[in-house]
Every structure is written in structure tokens, then in C-alpha cells.
PDB file of C-alpha atoms in Angstrom:
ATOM      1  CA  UNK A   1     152.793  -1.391 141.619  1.00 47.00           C
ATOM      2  CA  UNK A   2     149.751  -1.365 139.773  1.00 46.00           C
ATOM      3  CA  UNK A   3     147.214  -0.880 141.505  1.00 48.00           C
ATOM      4  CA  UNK A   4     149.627   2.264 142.893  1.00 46.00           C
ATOM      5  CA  UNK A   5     149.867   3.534 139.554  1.00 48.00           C
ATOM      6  CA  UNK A   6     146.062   3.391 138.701  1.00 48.00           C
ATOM      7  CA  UNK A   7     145.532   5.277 142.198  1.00 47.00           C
ATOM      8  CA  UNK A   8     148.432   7.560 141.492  1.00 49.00           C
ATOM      9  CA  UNK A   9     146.589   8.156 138.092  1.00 47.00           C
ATOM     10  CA  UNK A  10     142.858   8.444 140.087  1.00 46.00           C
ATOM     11  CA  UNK A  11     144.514  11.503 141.784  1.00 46.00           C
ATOM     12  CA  UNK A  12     145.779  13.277 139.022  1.00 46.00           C
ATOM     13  CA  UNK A  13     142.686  12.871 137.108  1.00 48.00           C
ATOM     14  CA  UNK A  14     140.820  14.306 140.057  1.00 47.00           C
ATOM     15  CA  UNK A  15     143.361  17.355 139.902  1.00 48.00           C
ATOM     16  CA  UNK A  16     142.840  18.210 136.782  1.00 49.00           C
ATOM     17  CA  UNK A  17     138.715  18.480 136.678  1.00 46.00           C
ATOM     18  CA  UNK A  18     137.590  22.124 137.304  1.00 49.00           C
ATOM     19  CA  UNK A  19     135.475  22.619 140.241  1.00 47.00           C
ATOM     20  CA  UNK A  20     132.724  23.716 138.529  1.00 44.00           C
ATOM     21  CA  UNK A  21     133.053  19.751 136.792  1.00 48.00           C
ATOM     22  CA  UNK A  22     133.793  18.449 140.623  1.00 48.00           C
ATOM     23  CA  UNK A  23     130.757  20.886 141.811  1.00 47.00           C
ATOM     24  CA  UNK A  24     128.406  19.342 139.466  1.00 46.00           C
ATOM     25  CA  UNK A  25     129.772  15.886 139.676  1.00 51.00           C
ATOM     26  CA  UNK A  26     128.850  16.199 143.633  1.00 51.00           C
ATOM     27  CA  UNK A  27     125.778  14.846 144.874  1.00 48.00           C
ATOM     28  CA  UNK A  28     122.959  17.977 145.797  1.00 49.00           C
ATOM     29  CA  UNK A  29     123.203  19.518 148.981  1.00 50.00           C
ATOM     30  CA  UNK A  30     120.213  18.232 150.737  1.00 54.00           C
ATOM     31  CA  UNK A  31     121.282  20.658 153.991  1.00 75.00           C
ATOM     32  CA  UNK A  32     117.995  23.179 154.086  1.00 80.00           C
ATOM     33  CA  UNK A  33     120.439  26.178 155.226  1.00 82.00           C
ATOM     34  CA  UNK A  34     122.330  25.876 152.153  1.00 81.00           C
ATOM     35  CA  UNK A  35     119.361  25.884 149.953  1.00 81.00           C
ATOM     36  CA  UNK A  36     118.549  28.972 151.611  1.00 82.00           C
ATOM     37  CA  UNK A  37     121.722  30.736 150.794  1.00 82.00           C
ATOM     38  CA  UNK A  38     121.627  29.689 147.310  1.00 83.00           C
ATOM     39  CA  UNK A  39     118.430  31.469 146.906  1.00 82.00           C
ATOM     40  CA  UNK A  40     118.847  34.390 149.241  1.00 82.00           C
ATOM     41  CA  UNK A  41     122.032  34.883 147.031  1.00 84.00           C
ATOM     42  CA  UNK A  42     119.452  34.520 143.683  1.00 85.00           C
ATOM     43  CA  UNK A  43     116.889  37.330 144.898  1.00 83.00           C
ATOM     44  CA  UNK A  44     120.168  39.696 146.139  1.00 83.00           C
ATOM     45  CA  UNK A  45     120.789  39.049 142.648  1.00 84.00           C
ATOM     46  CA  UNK A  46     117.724  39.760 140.767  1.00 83.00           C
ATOM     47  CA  UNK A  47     117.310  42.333 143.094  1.00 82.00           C
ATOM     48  CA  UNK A  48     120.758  43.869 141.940  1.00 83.00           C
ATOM     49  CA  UNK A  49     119.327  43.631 138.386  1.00 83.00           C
ATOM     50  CA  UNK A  50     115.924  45.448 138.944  1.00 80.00           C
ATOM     51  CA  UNK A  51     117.837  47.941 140.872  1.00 83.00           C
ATOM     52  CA  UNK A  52     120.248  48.662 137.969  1.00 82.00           C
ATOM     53  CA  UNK A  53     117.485  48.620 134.983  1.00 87.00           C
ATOM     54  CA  UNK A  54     115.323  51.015 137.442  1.00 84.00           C
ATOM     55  CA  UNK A  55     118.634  53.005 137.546  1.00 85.00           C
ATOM     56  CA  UNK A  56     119.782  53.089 133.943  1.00 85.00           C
ATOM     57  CA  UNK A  57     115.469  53.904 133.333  1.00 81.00           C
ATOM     58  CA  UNK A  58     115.623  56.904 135.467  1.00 86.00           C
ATOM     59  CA  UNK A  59     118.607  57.814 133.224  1.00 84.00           C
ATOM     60  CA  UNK A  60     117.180  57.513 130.567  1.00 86.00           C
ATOM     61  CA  UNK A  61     113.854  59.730 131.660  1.00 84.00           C
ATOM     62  CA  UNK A  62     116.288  62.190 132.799  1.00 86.00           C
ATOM     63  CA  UNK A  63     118.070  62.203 129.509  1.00 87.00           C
ATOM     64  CA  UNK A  64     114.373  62.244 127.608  1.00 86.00           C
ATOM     65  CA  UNK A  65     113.202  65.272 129.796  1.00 85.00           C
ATOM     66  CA  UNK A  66     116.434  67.101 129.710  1.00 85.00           C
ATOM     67  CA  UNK A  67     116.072  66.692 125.835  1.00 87.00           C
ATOM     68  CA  UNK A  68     112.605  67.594 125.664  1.00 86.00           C
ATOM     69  CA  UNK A  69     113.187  70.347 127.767  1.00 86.00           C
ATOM     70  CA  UNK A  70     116.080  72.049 125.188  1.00 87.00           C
ATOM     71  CA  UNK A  71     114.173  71.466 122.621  1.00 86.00           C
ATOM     72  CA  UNK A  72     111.372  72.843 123.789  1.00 86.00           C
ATOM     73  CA  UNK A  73     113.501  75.995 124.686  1.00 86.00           C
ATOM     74  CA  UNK A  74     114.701  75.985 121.598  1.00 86.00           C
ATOM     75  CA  UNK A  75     111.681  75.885 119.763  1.00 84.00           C
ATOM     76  CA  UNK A  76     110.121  78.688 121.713  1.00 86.00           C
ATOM     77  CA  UNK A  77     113.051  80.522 121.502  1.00 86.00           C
ATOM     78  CA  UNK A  78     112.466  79.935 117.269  1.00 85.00           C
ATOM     79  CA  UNK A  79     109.101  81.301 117.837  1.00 86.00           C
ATOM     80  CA  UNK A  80     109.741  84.433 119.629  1.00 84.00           C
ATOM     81  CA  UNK A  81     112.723  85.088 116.744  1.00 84.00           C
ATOM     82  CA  UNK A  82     110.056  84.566 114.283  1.00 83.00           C
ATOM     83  CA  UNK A  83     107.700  86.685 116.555  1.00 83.00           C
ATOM     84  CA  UNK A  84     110.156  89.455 116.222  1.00 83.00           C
ATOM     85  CA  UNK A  85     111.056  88.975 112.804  1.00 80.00           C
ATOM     86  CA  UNK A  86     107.344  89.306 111.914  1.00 79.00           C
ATOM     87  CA  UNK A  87     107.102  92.643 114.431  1.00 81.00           C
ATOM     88  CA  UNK A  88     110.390  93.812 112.516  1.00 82.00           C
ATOM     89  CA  UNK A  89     108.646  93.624 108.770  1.00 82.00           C
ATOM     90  CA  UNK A  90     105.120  94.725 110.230  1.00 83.00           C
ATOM     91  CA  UNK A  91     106.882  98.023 111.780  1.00 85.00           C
ATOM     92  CA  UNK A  92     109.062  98.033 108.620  1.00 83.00           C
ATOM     93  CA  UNK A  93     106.065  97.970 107.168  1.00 84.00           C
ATOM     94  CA  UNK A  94     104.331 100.936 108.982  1.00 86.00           C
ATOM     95  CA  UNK A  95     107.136 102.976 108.667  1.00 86.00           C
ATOM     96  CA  UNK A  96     107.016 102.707 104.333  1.00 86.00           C
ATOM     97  CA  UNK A  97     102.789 103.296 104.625  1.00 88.00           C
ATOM     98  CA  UNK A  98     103.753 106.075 106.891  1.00 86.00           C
ATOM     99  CA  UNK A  99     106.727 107.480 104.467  1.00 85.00           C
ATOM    100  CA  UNK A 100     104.301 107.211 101.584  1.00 86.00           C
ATOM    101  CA  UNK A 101     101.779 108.998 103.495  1.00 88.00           C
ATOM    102  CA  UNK A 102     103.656 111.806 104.420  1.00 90.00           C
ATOM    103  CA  UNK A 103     105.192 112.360 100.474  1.00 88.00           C
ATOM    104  CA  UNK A 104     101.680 112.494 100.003  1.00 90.00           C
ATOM    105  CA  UNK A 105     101.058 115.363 102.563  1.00 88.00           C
ATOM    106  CA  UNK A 106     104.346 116.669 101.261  1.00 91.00           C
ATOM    107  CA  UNK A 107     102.800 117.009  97.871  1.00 90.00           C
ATOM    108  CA  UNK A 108      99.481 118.419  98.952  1.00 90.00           C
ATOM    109  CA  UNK A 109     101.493 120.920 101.035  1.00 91.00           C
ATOM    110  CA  UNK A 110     103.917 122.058  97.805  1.00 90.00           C
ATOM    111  CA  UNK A 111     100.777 122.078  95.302  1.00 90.00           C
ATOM    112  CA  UNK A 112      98.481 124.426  97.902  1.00 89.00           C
ATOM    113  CA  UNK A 113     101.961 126.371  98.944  1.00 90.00           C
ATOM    114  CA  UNK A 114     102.443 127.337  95.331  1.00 91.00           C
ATOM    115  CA  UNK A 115      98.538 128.121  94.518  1.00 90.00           C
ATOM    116  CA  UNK A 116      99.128 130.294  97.838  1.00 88.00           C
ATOM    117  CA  UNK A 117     102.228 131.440  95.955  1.00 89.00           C
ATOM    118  CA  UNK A 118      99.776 132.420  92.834  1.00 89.00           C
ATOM    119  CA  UNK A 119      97.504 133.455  94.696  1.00 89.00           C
ATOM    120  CA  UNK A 120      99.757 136.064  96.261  1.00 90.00           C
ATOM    121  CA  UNK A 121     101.267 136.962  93.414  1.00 90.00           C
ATOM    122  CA  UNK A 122      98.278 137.956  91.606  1.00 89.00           C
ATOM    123  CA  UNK A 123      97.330 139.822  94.734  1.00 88.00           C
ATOM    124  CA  UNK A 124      99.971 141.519  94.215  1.00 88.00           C
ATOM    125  CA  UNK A 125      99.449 142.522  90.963  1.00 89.00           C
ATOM    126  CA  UNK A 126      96.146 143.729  91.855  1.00 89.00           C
ATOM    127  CA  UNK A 127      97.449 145.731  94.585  1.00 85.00           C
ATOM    128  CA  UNK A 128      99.855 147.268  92.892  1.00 89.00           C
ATOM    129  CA  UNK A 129      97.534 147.719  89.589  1.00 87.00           C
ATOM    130  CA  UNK A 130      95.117 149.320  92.504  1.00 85.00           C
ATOM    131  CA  UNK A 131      97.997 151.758  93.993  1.00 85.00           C
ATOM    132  CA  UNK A 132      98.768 152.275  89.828  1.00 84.00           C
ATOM    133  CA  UNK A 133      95.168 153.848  89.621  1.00 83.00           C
ATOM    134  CA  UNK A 134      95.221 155.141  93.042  1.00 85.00           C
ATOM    135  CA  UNK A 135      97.976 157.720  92.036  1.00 83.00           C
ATOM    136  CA  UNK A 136      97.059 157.847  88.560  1.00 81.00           C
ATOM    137  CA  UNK A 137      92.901 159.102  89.923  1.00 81.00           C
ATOM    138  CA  UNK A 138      94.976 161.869  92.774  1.00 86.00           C
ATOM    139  CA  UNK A 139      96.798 163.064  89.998  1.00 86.00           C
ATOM    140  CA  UNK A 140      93.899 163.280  87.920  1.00 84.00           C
ATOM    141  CA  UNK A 141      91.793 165.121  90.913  1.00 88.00           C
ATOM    142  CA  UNK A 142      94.915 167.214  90.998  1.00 88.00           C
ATOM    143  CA  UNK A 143      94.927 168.000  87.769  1.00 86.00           C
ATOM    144  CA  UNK A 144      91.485 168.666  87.329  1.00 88.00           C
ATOM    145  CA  UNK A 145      91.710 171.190  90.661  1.00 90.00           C
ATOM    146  CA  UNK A 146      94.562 172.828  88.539  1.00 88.00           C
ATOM    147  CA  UNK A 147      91.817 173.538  85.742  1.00 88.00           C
ATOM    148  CA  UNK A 148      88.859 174.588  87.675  1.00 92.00           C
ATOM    149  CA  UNK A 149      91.481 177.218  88.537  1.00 92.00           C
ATOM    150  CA  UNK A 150      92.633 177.804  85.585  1.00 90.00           C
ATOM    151  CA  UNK A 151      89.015 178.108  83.715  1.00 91.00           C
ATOM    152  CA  UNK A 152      88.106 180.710  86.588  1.00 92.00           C
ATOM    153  CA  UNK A 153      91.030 182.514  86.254  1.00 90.00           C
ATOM    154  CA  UNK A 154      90.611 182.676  82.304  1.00 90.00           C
ATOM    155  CA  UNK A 155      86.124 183.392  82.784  1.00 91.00           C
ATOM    156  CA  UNK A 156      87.299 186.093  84.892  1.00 90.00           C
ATOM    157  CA  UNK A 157      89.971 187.538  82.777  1.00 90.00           C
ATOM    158  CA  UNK A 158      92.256 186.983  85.384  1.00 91.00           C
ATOM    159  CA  UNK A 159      95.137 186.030  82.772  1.00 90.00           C
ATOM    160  CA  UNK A 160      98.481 186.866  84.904  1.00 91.00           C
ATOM    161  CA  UNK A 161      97.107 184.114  87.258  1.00 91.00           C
ATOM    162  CA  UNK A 162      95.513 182.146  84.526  1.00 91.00           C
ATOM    163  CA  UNK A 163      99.636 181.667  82.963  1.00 91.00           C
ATOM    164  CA  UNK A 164     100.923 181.102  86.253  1.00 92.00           C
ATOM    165  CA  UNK A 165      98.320 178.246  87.075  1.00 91.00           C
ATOM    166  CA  UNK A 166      99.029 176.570  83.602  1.00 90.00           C
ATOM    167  CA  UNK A 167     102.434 177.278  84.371  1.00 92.00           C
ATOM    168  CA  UNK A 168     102.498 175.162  87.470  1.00 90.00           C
ATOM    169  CA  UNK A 169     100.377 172.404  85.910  1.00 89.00           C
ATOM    170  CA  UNK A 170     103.208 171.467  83.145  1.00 89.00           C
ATOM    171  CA  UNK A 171     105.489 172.061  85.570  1.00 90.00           C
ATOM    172  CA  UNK A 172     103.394 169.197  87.746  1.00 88.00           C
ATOM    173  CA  UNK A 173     103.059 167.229  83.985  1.00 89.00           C
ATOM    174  CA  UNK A 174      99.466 166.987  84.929  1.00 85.00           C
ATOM    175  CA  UNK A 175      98.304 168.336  81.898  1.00 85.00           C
ATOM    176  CA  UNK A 176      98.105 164.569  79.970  1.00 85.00           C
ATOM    177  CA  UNK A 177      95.802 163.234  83.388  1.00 85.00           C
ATOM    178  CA  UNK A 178      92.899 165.742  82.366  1.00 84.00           C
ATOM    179  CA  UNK A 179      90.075 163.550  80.994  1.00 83.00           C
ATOM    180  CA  UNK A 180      89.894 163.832  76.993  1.00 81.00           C
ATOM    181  CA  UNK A 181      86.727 163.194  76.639  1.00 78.00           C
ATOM    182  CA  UNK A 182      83.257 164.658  78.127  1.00 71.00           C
ATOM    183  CA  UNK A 183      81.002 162.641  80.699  1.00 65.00           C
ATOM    184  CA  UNK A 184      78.146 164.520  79.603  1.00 62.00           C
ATOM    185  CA  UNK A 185      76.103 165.204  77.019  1.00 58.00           C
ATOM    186  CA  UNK A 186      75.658 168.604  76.146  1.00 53.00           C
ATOM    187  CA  UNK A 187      78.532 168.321  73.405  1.00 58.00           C
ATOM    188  CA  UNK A 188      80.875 170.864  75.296  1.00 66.00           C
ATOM    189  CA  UNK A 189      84.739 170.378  75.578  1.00 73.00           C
ATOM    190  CA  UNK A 190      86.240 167.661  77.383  1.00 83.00           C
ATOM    191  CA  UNK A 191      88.467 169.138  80.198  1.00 86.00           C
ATOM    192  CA  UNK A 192      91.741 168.640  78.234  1.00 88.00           C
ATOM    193  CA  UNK A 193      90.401 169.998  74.823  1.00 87.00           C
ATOM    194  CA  UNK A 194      89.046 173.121  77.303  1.00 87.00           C
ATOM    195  CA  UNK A 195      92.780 173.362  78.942  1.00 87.00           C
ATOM    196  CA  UNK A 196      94.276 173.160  75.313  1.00 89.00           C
ATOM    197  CA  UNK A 197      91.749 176.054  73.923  1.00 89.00           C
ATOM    198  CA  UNK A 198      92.667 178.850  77.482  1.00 88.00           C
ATOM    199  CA  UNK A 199      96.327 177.604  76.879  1.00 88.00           C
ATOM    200  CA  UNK A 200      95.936 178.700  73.122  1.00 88.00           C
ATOM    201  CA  UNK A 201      94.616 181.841  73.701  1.00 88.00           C
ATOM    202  CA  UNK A 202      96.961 182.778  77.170  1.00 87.00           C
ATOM    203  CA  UNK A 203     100.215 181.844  76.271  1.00 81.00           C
ATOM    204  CA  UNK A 204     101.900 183.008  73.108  1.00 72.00           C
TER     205      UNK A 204
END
């Protein structure tokens, strides 16, 4: 019975030892084939393990690229924003130097319009001064036509005609236009004072 119970205990014992425990309480495999298995098993292994770090490398690059390659987009796309910022304030730029320019030209133009505008204007005044003399000399030559034939008229006793032509000459008011004073020399009458003297003498 006891040497039942001690066996009956052996087994139990056995049971309950894991078979890793059992595994490594067993005696090496000395069989060659099974050696080879064991290590064919090892390389699959490591080979597993080099496959899945070359894997998770590549992923890695991939990610590093992909990375590189946005922010590389990014940055140019930063650049060329900048680039057209700085072509923005450089033709901002251009357009003020060319707004200033043109007030300038603006200015020029309004200072030589209104010297023009003087300029004109004084013209003006000359011509008009100029057409002022122009009548003022006919009437004059009119006037003094209106004498001639009224001194011949008056030299030739011709005094009928002589009233009529003085006649016509106030009627005219050409009388004031006859020079008042002599061009010559010889201290004679001046045309009006000679006009004045006939008229004295003709017409009572």
C-alpha cells in the first residue's frame, strides 16, 4: 500500500510539471534531424525579424519622404506667396511713383495752361487795343478827308458846300478825331484849331 501510494504520488507529481519543466528536465536530443529543425526554425525566425524591421524601415522612409516632400511644397509654396506679396508692394509701389508723377505733369500742365491763359488774354487786349486804334486812325483819315474838303471849299469861297461838308462831319462826330496839334513846324494851325477858325467864320 505504500509503495502504491508513493507511485500513485510519482504520477501526480509528474502531472502537474509544465512541459516546458518536463522539456528541460529531458535529456538533449542527440537525433541530427532534430537539431536541424530547431535551427531551420531559428533562421525562419530571424529571418521573420529582419523582414519586419526592413518593413517597418521602408515605412518609415516612406513616412520621412512623404514628410519632406509636404514640407517642401509647403515651403515653396511660402516662397512664391512671399514672391507675390513682394511683386504686389513693388507694383503698388510703381503705381504711387507713377501717381506722383503724373500730379506732377498735372501741375506743369495747369501752371503752362494758365500762362497760355495770360498769355491769351493779354493778346487779347492787344488785339482789341490794336482794332481800338485801328478805328480810332480810319476815323481820323476820315475826318481829316472831311477837312481837306472843307479847307478847299472855304480857300475857294465855295461856302454853300463848305456848311454842308462841316455839316456832315458833326453829323459823322468826326470833328473831336482831327489832330489838335501841328506835326510841323512852321507854327500854322493844327487841323482842328483850322476846322474851328472856317467853322467860325461859315456858320453863324
Amino acid at each position: 500500500m505504500a509503495e502504491e501510494r508513493r507511485t500513485g504520488q510519482t504520477t501526480q507529481d509528474t502531472r502537474r510539471i509544465p512541459s516546458a519543466e518536463r522539456d528541460a528536465r529531458r535529456p538533449p536530443s542527440t537525433d541530427p534531424e532534430a537539431r536541424r529543425r530547431r535551427a531551420n526554425q531559428q533562421r525562419r525566425r530571424r529571418n521573420s525579424v529582419f523582414h519586419y524591421i526592413a518593413v517597418l524601415f521602408m515605412a518609415a522612409f516612406v513616412l520621412l519622404l512623404y514628410t519632406f516632400m509636404m514640407e517642401r511644397r509647403q515651403s515653396q509654396q511660402q516662397i512664391d506667396d512671399l514672391k507675390q506679396s513682394a511683386s504686389a508692394v513693388q507694383t503698388l509701389q510703381g503705381l504711387m511713383t507713377s501717381n506722383e508723377e503724373l500730379k506732377d505733369q498735372v501741375e506743369d500742365l495747369q501752371r503752362q495752361a494758365e500762362d497760355l491763359q495770360q498769355k491769351i488774354s493779354q493778346l487779347e487786349q492787344e488785339r482789341a487795343a490794336a482794332q481800338q486804334e485801328t478805328a480810332e486812325g480810319e476815323r481820323a483819315i476820315q475826318a481829316l478827308d472831311w477837312f481837306w474838303q472843307i479847307n478847299e471849299a472855304y480857300v475857294r469861297g465855295r461856302y454853300t458846300l463848305c456848311r454842308k461838308l462841316i455839316q456832315s462831319l458833326e453829323e459823322a462826330n468826326l470833328q473831336d478825331t482831327l489832330p489838335k496839334e501841328s506835326i510841323t513846324d512852321n507854327e500854322r494851325f493844327s487841323p482842328y484849331d483850322r476846322y474851328m477858325e472856317i467853322r467860325g467864320r461859315v456858320v453863324k
